[in-house]
PDB file of C-alpha atoms in Angstrom:
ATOM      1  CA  UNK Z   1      -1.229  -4.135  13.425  1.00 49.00           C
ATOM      2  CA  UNK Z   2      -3.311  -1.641  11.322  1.00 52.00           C
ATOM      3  CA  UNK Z   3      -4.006   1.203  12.477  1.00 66.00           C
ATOM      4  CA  UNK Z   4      -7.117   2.907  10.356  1.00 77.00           C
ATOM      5  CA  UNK Z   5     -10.238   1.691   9.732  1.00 87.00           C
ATOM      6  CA  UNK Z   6     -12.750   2.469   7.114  1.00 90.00           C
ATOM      7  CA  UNK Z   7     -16.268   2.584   6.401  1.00 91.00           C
ATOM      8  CA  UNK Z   8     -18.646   1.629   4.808  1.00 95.00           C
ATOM      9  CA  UNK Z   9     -16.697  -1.427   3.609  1.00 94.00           C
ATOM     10  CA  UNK Z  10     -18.276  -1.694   0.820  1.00 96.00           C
ATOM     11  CA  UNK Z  11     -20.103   0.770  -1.267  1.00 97.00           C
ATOM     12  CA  UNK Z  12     -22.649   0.691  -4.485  1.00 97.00           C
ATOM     13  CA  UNK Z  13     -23.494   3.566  -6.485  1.00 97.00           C
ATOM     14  CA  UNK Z  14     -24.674   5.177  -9.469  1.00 98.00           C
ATOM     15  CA  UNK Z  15     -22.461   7.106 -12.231  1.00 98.00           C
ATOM     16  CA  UNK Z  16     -22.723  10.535 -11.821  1.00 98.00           C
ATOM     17  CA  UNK Z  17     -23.097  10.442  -7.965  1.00 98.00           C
ATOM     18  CA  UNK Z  18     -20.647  11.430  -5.229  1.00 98.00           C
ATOM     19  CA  UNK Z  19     -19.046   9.378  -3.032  1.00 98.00           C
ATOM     20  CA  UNK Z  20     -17.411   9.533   0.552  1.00 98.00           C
ATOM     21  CA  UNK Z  21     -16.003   6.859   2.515  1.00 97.00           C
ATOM     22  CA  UNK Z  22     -14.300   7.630   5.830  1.00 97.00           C
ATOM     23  CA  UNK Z  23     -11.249   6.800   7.491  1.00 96.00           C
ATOM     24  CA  UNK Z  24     -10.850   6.467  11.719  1.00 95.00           C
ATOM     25  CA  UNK Z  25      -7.544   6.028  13.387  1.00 93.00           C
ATOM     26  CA  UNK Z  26      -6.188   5.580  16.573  1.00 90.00           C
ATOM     27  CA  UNK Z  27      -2.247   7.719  17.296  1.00 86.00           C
ATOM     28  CA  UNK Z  28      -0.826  11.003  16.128  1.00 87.00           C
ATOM     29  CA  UNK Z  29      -0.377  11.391  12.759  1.00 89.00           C
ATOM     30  CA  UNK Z  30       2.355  13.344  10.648  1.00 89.00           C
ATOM     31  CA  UNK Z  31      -0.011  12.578   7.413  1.00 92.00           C
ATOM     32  CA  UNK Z  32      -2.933  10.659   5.785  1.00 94.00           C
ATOM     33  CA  UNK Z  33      -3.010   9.616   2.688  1.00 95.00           C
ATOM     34  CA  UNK Z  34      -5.342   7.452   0.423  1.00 97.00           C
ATOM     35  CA  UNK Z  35      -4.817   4.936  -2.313  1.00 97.00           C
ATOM     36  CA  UNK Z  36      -6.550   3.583  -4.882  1.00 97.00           C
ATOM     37  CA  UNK Z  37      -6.490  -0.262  -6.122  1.00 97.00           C
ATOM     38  CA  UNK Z  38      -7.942  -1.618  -9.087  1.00 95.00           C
ATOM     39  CA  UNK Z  39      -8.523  -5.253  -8.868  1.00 89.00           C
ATOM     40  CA  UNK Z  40      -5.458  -6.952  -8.121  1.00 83.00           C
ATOM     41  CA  UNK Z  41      -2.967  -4.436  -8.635  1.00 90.00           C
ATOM     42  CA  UNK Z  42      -0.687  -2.126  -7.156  1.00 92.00           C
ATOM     43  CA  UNK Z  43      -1.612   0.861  -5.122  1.00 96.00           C
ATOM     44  CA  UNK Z  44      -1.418   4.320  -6.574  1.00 96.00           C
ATOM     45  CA  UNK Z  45      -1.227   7.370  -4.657  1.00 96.00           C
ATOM     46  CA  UNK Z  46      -4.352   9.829  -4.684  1.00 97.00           C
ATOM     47  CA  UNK Z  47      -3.808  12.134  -2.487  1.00 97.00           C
ATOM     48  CA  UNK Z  48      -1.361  13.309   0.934  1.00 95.00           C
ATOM     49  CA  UNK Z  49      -3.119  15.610   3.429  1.00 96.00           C
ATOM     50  CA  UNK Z  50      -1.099  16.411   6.430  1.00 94.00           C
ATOM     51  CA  UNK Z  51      -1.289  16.862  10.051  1.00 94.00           C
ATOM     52  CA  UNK Z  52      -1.746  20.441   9.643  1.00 95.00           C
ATOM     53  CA  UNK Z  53      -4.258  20.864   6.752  1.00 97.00           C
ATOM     54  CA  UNK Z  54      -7.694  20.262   7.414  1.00 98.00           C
ATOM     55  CA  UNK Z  55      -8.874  19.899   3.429  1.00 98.00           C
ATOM     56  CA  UNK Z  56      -7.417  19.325   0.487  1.00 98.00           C
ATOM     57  CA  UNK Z  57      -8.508  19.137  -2.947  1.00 97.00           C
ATOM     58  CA  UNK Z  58      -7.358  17.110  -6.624  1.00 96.00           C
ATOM     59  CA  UNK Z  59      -9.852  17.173  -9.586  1.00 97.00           C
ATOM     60  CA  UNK Z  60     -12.509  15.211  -8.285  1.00 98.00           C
ATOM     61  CA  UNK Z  61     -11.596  14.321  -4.900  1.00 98.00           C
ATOM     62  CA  UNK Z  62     -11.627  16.267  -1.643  1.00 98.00           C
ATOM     63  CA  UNK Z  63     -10.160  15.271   1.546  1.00 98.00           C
ATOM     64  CA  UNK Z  64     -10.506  16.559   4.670  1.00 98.00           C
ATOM     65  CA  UNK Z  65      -8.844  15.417   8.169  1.00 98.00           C
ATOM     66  CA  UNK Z  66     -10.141  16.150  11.222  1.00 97.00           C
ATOM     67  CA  UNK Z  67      -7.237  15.426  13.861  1.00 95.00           C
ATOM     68  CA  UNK Z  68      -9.562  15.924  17.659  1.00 96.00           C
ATOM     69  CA  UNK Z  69     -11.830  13.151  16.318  1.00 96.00           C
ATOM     70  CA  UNK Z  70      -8.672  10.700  14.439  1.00 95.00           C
ATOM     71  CA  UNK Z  71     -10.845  11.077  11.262  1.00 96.00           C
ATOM     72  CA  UNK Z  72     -10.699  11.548   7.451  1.00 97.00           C
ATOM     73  CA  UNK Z  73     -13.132  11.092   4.906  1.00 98.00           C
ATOM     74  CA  UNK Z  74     -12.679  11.383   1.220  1.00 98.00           C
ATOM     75  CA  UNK Z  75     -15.113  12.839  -1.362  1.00 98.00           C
ATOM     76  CA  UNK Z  76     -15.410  11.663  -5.321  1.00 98.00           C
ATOM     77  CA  UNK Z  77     -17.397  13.676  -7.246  1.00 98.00           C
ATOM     78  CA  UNK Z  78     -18.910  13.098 -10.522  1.00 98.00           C
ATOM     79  CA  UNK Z  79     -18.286   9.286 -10.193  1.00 98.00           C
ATOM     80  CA  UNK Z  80     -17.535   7.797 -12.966  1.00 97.00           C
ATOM     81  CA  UNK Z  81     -17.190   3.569 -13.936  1.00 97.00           C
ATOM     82  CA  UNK Z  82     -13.790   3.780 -14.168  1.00 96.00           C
ATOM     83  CA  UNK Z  83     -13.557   4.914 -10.337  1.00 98.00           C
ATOM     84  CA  UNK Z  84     -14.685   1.310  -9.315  1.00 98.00           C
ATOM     85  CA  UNK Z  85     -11.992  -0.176  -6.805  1.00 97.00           C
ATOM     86  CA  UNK Z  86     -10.737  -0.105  -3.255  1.00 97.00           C
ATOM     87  CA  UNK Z  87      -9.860   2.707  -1.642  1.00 97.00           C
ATOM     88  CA  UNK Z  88      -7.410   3.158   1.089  1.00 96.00           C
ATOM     89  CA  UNK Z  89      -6.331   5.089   3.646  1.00 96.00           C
ATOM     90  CA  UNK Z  90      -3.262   5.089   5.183  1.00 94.00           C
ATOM     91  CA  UNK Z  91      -1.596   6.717   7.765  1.00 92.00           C
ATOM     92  CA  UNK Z  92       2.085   8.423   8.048  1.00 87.00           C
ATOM     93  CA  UNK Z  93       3.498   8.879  11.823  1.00 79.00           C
ATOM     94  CA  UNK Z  94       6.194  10.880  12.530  1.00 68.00           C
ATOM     95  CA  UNK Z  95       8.816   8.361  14.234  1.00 65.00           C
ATOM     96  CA  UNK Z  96       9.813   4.823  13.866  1.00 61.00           C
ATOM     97  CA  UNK Z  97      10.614   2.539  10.851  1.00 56.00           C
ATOM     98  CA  UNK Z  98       7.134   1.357   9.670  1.00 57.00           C
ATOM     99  CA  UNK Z  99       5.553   4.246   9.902  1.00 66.00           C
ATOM    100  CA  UNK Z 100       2.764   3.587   7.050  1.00 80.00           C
ATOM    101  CA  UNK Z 101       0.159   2.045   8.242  1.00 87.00           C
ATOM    102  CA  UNK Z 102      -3.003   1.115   6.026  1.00 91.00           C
ATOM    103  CA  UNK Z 103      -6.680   1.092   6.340  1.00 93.00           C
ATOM    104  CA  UNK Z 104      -9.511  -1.807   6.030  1.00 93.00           C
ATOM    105  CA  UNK Z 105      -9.905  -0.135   2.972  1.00 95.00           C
ATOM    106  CA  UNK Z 106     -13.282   0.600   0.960  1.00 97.00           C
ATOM    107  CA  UNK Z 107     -14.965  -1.218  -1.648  1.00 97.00           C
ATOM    108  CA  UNK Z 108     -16.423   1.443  -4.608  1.00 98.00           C
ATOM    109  CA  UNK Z 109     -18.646   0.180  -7.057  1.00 98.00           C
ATOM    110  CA  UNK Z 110     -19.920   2.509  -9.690  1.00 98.00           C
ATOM    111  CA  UNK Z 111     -22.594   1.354 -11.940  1.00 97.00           C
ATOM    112  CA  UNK Z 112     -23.031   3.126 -15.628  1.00 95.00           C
TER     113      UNK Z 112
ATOM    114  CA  UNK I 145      11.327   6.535 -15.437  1.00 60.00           C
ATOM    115  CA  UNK I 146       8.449   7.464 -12.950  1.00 64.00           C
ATOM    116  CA  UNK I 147       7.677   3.564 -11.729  1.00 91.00           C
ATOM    117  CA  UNK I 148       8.128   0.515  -9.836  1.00 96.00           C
ATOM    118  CA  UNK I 149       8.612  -2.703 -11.677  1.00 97.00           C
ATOM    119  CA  UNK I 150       8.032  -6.568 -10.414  1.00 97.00           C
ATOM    120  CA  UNK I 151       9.201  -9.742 -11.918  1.00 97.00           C
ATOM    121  CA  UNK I 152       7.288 -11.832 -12.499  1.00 97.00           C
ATOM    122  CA  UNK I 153       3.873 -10.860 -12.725  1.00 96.00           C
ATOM    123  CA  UNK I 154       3.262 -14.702 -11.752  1.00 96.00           C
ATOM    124  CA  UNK I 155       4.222 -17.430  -9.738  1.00 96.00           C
ATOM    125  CA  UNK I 156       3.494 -20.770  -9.056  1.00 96.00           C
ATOM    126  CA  UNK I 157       5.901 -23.092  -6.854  1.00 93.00           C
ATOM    127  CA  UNK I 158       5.763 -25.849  -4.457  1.00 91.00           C
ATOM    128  CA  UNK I 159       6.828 -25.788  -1.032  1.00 90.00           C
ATOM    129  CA  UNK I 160      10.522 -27.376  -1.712  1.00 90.00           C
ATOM    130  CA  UNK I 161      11.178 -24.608  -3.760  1.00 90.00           C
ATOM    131  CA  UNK I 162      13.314 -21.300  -3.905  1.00 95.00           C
ATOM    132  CA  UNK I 163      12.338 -18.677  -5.982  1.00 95.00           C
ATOM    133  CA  UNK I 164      12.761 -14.843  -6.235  1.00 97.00           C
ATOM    134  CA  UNK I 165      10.872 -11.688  -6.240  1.00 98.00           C
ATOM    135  CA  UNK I 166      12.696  -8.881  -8.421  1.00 98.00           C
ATOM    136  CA  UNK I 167      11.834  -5.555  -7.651  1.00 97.00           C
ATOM    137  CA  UNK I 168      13.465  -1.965  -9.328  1.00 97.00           C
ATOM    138  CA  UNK I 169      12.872   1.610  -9.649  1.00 95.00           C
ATOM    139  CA  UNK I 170      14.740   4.393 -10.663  1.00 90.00           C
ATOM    140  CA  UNK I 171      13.312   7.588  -9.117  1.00 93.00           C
ATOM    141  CA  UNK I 172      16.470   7.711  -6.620  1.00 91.00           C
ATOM    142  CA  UNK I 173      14.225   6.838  -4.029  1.00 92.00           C
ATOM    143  CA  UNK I 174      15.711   5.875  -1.059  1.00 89.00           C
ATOM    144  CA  UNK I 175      13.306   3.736   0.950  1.00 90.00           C
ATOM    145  CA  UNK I 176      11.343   0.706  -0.708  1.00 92.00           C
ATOM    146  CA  UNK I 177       9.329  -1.834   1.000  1.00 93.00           C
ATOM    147  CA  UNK I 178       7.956  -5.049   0.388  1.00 95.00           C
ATOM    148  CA  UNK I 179       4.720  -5.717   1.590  1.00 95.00           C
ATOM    149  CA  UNK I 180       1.883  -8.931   1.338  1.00 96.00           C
ATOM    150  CA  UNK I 181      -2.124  -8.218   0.291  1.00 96.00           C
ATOM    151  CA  UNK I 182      -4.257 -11.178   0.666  1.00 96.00           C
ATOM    152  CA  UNK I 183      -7.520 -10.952  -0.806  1.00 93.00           C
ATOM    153  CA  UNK I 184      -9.882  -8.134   0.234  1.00 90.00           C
ATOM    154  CA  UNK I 185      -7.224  -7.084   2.885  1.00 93.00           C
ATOM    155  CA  UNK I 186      -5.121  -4.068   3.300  1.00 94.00           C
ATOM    156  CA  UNK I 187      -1.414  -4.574   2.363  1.00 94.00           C
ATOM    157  CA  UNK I 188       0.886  -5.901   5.188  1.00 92.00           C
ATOM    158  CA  UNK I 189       3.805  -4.465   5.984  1.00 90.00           C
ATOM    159  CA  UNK I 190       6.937  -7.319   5.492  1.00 93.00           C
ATOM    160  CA  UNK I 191      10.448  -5.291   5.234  1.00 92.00           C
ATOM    161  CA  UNK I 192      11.551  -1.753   4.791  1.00 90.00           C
ATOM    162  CA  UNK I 193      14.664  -0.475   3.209  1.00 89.00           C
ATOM    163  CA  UNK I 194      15.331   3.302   4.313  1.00 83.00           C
ATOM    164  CA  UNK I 195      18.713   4.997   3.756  1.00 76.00           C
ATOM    165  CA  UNK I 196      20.422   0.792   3.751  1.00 72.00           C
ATOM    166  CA  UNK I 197      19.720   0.036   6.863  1.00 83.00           C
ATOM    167  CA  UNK I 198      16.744  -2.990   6.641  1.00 87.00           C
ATOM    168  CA  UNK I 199      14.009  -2.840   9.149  1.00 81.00           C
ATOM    169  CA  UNK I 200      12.333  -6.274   9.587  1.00 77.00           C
ATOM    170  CA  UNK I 201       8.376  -7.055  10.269  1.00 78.00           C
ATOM    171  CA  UNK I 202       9.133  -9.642  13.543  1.00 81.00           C
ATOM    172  CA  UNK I 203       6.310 -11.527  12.613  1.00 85.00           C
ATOM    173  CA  UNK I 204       7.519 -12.411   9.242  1.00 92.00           C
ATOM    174  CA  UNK I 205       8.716 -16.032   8.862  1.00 94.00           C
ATOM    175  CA  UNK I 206      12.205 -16.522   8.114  1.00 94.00           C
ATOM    176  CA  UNK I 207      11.160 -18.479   5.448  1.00 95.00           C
ATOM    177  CA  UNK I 208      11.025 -14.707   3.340  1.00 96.00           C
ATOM    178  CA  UNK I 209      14.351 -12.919   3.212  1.00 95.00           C
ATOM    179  CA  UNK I 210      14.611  -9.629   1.473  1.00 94.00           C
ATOM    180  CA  UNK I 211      18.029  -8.537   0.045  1.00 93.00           C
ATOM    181  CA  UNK I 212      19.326  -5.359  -1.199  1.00 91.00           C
ATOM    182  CA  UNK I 213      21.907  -5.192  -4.060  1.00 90.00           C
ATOM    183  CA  UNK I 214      21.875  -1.406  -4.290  1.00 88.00           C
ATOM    184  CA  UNK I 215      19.935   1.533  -3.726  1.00 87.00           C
ATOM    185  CA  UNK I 216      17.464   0.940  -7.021  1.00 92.00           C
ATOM    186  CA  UNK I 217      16.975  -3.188  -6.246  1.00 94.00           C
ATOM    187  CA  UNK I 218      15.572  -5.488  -3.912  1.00 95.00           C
ATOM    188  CA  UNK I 219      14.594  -8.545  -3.948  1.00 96.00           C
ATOM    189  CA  UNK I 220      12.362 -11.590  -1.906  1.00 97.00           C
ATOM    190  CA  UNK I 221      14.276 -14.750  -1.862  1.00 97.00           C
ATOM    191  CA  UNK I 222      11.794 -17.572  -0.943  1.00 96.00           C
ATOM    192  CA  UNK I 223      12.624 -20.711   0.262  1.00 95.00           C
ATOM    193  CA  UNK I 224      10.167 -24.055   2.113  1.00 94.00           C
ATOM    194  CA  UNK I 225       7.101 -21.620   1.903  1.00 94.00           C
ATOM    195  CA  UNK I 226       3.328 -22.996   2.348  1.00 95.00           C
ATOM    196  CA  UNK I 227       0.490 -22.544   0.912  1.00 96.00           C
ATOM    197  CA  UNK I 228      -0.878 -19.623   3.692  1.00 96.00           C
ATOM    198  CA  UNK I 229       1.849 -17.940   1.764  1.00 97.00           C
ATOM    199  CA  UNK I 230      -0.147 -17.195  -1.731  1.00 97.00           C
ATOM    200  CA  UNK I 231      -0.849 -13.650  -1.766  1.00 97.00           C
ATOM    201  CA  UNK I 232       0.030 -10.560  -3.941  1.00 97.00           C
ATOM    202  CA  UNK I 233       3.642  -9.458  -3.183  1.00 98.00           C
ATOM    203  CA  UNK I 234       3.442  -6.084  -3.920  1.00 97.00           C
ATOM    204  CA  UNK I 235       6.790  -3.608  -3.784  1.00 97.00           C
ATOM    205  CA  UNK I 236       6.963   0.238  -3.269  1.00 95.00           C
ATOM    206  CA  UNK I 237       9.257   2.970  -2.919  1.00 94.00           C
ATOM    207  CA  UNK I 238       9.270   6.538  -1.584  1.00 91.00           C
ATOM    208  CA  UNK I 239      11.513   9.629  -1.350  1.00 89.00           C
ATOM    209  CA  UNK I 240      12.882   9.569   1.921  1.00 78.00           C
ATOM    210  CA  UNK I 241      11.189   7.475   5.004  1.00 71.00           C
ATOM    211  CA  UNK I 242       8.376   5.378   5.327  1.00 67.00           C
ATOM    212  CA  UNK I 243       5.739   8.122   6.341  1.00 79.00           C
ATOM    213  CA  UNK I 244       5.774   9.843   2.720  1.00 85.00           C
ATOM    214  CA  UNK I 245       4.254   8.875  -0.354  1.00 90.00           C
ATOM    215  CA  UNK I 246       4.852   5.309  -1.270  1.00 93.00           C
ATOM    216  CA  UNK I 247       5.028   4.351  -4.970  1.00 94.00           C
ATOM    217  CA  UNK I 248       3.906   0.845  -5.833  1.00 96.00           C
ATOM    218  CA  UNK I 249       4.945  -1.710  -8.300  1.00 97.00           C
ATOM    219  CA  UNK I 250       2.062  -3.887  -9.800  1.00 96.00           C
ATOM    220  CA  UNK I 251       2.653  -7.133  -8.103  1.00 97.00           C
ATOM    221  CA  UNK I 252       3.888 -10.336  -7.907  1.00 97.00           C
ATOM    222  CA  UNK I 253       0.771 -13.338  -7.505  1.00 97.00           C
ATOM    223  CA  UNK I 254       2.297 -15.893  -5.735  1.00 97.00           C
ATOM    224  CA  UNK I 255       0.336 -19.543  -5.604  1.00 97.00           C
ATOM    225  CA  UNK I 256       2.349 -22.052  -3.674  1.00 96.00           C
ATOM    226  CA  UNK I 257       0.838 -25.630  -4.183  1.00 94.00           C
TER     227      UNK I 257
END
């Protein structure tokens, strides 16, 4: 069963604007991480943030994690067409054999 | 080589059929997984792979049955699969166990008729 869940699920906005979706999950976590998936695709890693970091940054995205409230969001900046695509979280947890478990997931949309 | 690679990109087959899903990488990673996306959903998990022992998804039909020829292949031998079954098979790999980065191939589109 999945174990994050995003909002919004889908999301519409203009080049040049930021974005932030936002990730909820439900156990302990050794890590979060988020991927990105152009149309159908493979996932690519953006971005790990760990159990023990509370923001992290790489070029235009931020992350922060907020483990009391099971949370994440992450931040594009600048948007740009080219960042259109789903956007995942997923979650790492520190025992057992499928221990990646993925979000709803987020649909961007970034209009020129 | 920094990637994951799936053959083939497509595939079509009917429901009497057996077919294969290639996966390989060669990042001497030591965990890859094979997982199933159906539209607008997040990837399932099907199998893991981690350090050769195989870790199965008990809800997967036996009708899906990964195999492992060495630490840089695996494969998804299909066999009597139905059309629920079309999805993107996608593969990925990471470093050590399942909780770290996971590297992903681009895909196999499956269509069973």
């Amino acid at each position: 069963s999945q174990q994050g869940e995003e909002d919004p699920q889908a999301l519409s906005i203009q080049e040049g604007e930021n974005a932030t979706m936002n990730c909820s999950y439900k156990t302990s976590i050794n890590n979060l991480q988020w991927y990105r998936q152009n149309s159908g695709r493979g996932l690519v890693h953006l971005i790990l943030i760990r159990s023990n970091e509370r923001e992290k940054h790489s070029g235009r995205l931020r992350v922060t994690l907020d483990t009391s409230k099971k949370s994440s969001s992450l931040l594009i900046t600048a948007s740009r067409a080219a960042d259109t695509a789903s956007y995942f979280c997923a979650t790492g947890l520190q025992t057992g054999a499928n221990n990646l478990f993925f979000g709803t997931g987020t649909r961007l949309t970034v209009i020129p | 080589d920094t990637e994951v690679t799936q053959t083939p990109k497509h595939l079509v087959m009917g429901m009497t059929n057996k077919k294969s899903l290639k996966c390989e990488q060669h990042m001497g990673h030591r965990a890859m997984y094979w997982y199933k996306q159906k539209a607008k959903k997040p990837p399932e998990l099907m199998f893991v792979y981690s350090y050769e022992k195989l870790s199965i998804n008990e809800s997967v039909p036996s009708r899906f049955s990964p195999e492992c020829p060495n630490s840089s292949l695996l494969n998804l031998h299909l066999h009597a699969l139905q059309p629920e079954d079309s999805a993107l098979y996608l593969c990925a790999s990471s470093i050590q166990g399942p909780g770290e980065t996971q590297y992903f191939g681009p895909g196999t589109r499956l269509l069973v008729l």
